Structure formats: structure tokens, C-alpha cells
Tab-separated table of C-alpha atoms and ligand atoms in Angstrom:
chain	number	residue	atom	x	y	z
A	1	UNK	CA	105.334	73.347	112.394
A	2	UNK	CA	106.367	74.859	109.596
A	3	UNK	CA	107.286	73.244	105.919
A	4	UNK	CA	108.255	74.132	102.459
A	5	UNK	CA	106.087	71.964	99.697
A	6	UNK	CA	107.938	69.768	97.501
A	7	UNK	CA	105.892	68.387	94.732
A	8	UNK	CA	102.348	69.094	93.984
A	9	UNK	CA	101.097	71.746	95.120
A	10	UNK	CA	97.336	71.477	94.015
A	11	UNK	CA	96.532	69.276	97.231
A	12	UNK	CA	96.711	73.087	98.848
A	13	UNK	CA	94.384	74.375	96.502
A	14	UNK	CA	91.004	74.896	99.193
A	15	UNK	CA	93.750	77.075	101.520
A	16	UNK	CA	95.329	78.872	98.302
A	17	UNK	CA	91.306	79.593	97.541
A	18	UNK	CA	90.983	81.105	100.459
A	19	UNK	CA	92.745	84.092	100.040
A	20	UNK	CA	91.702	83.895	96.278
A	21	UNK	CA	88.970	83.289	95.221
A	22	UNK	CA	89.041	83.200	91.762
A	23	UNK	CA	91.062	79.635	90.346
A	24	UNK	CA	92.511	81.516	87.107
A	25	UNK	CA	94.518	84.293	89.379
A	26	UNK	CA	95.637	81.310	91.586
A	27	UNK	CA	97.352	79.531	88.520
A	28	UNK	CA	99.506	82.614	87.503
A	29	UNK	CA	101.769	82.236	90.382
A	30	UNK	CA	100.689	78.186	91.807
A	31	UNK	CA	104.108	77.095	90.455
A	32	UNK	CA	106.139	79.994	91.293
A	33	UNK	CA	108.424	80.791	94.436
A	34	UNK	CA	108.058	78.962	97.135
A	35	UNK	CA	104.999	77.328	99.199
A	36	UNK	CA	105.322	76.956	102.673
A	37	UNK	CA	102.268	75.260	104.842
A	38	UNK	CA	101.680	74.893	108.819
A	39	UNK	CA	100.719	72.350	110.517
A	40	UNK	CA	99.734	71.364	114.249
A	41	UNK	CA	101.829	68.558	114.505
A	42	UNK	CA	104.562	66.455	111.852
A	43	UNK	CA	102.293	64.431	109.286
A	44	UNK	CA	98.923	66.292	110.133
A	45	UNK	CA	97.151	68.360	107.590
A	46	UNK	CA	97.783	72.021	106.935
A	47	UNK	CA	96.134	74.365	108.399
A	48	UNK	CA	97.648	77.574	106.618
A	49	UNK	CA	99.787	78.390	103.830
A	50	UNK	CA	101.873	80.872	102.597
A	51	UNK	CA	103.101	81.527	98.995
A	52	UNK	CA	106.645	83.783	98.159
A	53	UNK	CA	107.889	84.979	95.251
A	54	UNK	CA	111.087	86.431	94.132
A	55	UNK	CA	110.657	89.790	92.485
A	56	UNK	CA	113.683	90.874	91.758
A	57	UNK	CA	115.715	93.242	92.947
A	58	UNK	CA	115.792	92.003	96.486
A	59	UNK	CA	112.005	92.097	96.737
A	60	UNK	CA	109.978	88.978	98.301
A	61	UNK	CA	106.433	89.109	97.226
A	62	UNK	CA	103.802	87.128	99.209
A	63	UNK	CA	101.304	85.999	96.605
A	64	UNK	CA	98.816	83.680	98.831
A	65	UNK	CA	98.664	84.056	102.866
A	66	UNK	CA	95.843	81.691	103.954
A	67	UNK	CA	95.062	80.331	107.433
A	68	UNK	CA	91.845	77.429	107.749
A	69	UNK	CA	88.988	79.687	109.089
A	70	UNK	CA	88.809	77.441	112.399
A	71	UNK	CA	92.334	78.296	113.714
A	72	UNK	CA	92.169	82.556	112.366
A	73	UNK	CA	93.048	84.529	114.890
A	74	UNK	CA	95.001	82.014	116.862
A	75	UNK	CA	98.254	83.393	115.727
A	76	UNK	CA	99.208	81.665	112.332
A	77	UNK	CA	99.730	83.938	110.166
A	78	UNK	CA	101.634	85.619	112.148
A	79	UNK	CA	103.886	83.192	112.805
A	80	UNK	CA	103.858	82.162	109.020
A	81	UNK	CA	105.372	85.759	108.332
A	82	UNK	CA	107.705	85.699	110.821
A	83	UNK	CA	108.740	82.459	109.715
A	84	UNK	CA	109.356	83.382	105.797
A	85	UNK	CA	111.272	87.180	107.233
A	86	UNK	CA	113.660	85.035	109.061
A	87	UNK	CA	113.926	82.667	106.344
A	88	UNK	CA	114.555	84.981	103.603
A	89	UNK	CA	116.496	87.693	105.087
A	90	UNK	CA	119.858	88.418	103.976
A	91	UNK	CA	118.945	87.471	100.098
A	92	UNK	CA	116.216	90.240	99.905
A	93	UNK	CA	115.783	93.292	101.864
A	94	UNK	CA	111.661	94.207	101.278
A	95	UNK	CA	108.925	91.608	101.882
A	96	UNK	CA	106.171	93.447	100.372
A	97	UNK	CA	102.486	91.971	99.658
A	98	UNK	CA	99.339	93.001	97.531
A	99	UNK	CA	95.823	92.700	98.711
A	100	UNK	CA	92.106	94.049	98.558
A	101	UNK	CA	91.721	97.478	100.777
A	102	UNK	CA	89.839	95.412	102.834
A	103	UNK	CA	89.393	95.702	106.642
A	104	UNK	CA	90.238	92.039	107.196
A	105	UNK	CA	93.812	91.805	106.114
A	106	UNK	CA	95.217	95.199	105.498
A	107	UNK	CA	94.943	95.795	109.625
A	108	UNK	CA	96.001	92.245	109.956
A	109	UNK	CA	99.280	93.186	107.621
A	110	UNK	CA	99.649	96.655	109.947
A	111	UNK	CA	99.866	94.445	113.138
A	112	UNK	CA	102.399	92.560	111.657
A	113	UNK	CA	104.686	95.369	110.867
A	114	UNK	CA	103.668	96.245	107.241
A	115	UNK	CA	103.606	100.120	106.468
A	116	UNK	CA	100.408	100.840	103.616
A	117	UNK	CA	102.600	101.804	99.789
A	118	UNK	CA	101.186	102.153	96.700
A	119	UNK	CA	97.831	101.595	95.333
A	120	UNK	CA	96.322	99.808	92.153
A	121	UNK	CA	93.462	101.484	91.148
A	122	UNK	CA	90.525	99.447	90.074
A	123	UNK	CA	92.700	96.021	90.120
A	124	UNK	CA	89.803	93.945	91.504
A	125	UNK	CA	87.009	95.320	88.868
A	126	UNK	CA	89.844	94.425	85.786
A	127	UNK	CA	91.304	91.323	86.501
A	128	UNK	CA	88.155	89.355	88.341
A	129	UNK	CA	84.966	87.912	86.513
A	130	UNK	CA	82.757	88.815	89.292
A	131	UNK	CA	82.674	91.084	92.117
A	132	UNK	CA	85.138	90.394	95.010
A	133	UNK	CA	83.017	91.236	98.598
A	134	UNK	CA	84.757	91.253	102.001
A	135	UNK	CA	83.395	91.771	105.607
A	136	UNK	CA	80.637	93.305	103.172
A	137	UNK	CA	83.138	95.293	101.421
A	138	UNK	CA	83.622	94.921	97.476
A	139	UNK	CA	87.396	94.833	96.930
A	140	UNK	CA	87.934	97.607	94.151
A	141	UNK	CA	91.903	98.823	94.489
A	142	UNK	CA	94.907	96.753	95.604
A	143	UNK	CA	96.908	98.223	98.400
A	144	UNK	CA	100.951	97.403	98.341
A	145	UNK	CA	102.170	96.819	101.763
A	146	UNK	CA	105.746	95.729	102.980
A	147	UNK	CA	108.187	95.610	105.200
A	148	UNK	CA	112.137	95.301	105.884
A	149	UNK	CA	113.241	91.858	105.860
A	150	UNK	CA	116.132	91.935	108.377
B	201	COA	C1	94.374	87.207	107.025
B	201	COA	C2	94.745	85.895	107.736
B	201	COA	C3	95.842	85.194	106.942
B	201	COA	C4	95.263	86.223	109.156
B	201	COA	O1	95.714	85.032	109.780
B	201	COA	P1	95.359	84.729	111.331
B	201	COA	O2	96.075	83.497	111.714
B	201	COA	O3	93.881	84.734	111.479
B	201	COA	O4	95.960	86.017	112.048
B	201	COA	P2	96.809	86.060	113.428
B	201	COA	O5	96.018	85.344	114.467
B	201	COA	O6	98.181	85.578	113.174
B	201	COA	O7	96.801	87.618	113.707
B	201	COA	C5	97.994	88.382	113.838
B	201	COA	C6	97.640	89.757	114.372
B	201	COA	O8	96.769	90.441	113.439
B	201	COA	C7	95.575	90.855	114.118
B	201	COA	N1	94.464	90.746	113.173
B	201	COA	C8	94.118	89.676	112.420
B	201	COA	N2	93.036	89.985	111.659
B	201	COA	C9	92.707	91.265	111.978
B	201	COA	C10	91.670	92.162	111.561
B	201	COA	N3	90.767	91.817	110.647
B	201	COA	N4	91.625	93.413	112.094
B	201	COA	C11	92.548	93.794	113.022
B	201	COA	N5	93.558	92.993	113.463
B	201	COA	C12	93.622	91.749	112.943
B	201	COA	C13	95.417	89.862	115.262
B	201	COA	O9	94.618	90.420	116.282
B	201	COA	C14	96.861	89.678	115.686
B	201	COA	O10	97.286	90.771	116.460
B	201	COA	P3	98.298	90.579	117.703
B	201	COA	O11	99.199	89.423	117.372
B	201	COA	O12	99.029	91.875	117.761
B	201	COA	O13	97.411	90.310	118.862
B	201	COA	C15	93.504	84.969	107.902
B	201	COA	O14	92.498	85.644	108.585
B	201	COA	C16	92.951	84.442	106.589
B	201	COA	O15	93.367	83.388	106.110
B	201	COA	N6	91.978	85.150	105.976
B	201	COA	C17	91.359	84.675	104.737
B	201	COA	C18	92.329	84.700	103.584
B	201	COA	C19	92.898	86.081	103.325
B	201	COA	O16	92.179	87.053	103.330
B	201	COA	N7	94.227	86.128	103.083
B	201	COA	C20	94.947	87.364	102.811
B	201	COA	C21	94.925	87.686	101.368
B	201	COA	S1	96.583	87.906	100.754
């Protein structure tokens, strides 16, 4: 199941962590959009999150795509993209997202029909405290990624 947060959204906050790690880059965009969890069943606890953002000019920005490390690869995220591109199309016409260069989401964004854009040079060295390491990797430039919302 699939659900849009009303209220506070801090109860997310271990999930939003997840595919953020630092609390102060969380907080710039925690209260913005539109936060959308999954769960396993009405009432149970989420298990995966996903937070969108209107850009402007008909561009949806995920900001936070997080799924609890005991159900990855089980076909979440997935579903919680396909869920916010059927949700959102018609009022934009890009969903586009920015993450590390790392080889644990930008093939995961590739399988789910994003096409690689523009890169951020040395985002991850200016706007983090310490150094950002994934599948023994340290994140150095962000890597734009989107596709067609129709
Ligand atoms: C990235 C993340 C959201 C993916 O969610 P998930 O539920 O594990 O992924 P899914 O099971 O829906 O995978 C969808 C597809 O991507 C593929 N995929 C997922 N991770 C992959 C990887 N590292 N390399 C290659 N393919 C990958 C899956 O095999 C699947 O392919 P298929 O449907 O064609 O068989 C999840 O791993 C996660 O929360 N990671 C930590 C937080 C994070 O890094 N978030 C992104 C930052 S914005």
C-alpha cells in the first residue's frame, strides 16, 4: 500500500536517513512537496518512502527514495516510482532525481527507466561535513537522472 503523509513527517526520519545521511540536507526539503510511504498492509509501519518536489516548470524532483534494508530488492522502489509517475502525470512532464554516482542507485534509477543528464561536480565534497562512502565508493559528483512522466 501506498500513502501520502499528512502531518508530521519526522516519525519517517530513520527511512528519510537512509538515503541521506547527513540530518541538515534532510531538513532543506523535510517540509516540502509531498511524502509518500509504503506499507505491507493498512495501519502497519512503513517500510519505504518517497519524497517529491515541484520544481517548476513541469519538473517533479524526487528528493528522498528510501526502502527499509530488509525488504531492498523486493520490488519497492520500484513500485514507489511507478506509483508517484502515475500520480503526477499530466501536471508535470519530467520526473527527474539527483543522487551520488554511485553503483547502488544510479543502475537502480537505469532499470527503472531513468536516462543519466547532467552532472554536479564535487556536490558531495561541498555540501557534506564528512565523506559520503557507498558500496566502498566515496560519493564525489551528483548525477541528474529523469524521465518522462506520461
Ligand atoms: C535504491 C533503493 C531505493 C532501491 O529500492 P529497492 O526496493 O531495493 O529496489 P527494487 O527492488 O524496486 O529494484 C528495482 C529494479 O532495480 C534493480 N536494482 C536495484 N538496485 C540495483 C543495483 N544496485 N544495481 C543494479 N540493479 C539494481 C533491481 O534488480 C530491479 O530490477 P528489475 O525490476 O528490472 O528486476 C534501495 O536500495 C534503498 O533504499 N537504498 C538506500 C537508500 C538510497 O540509496 N536511496 C537513493 C538515494 S536518492
Amino acid at each position: 500500500m501506498i500513502e501520502r503523509v499528512e502531518g508530521d513527517r519526522r516519525r519517517f526520519m530513520p527511512l528519510l536517513l537512509l538515503a541521506d545521511e547527513q540530518p541538515e540536507m534532510v531538513e532543506r526539503y523535510l517540509n516540502r512537496g509531498d511524502l509518500w510511504i509504503c506499507t505491507q498492509d493498512a495501519g502497519a509501519s512503513a517500510i519505504g518512502e518517497c519524497l517529491v518536489t515541484d520544481e517548476g516548470a513541469g519538473v517533479l524532483e524526487i528528493k528522498s527514495l528510501a526502502v527499509d534494508p530488509v525488504y531492498q530488492g523486493k520490488g519497492y522502489g520500484r513500485a514507489l516510482i511507478e506509483h508517484v509517475t502515475r500520480y503526477y502525470a499530466g501536471r508535470f512532464h519530467t520526473l527527474q532525481v539527483g543522487t551520488g554516482d554511485s553503483p547502488l542507485t544510479v543502475p537502480f534509477y537505469e532499470r527503472c527507466g531513468f536516462t543519466r543528464g547532467t552532472v554536479v561536480p564535487n556536490f558531495f565534497l561541498e555540501h557534506y561535513d564528512h565523506p559520503i562512502i557507498e558500496a566502498g565508493v566515496q560519493l564525489v559528483d551528483m548525477v541528474y537522472l529523469s524521465r518522462p512522466l506520461r
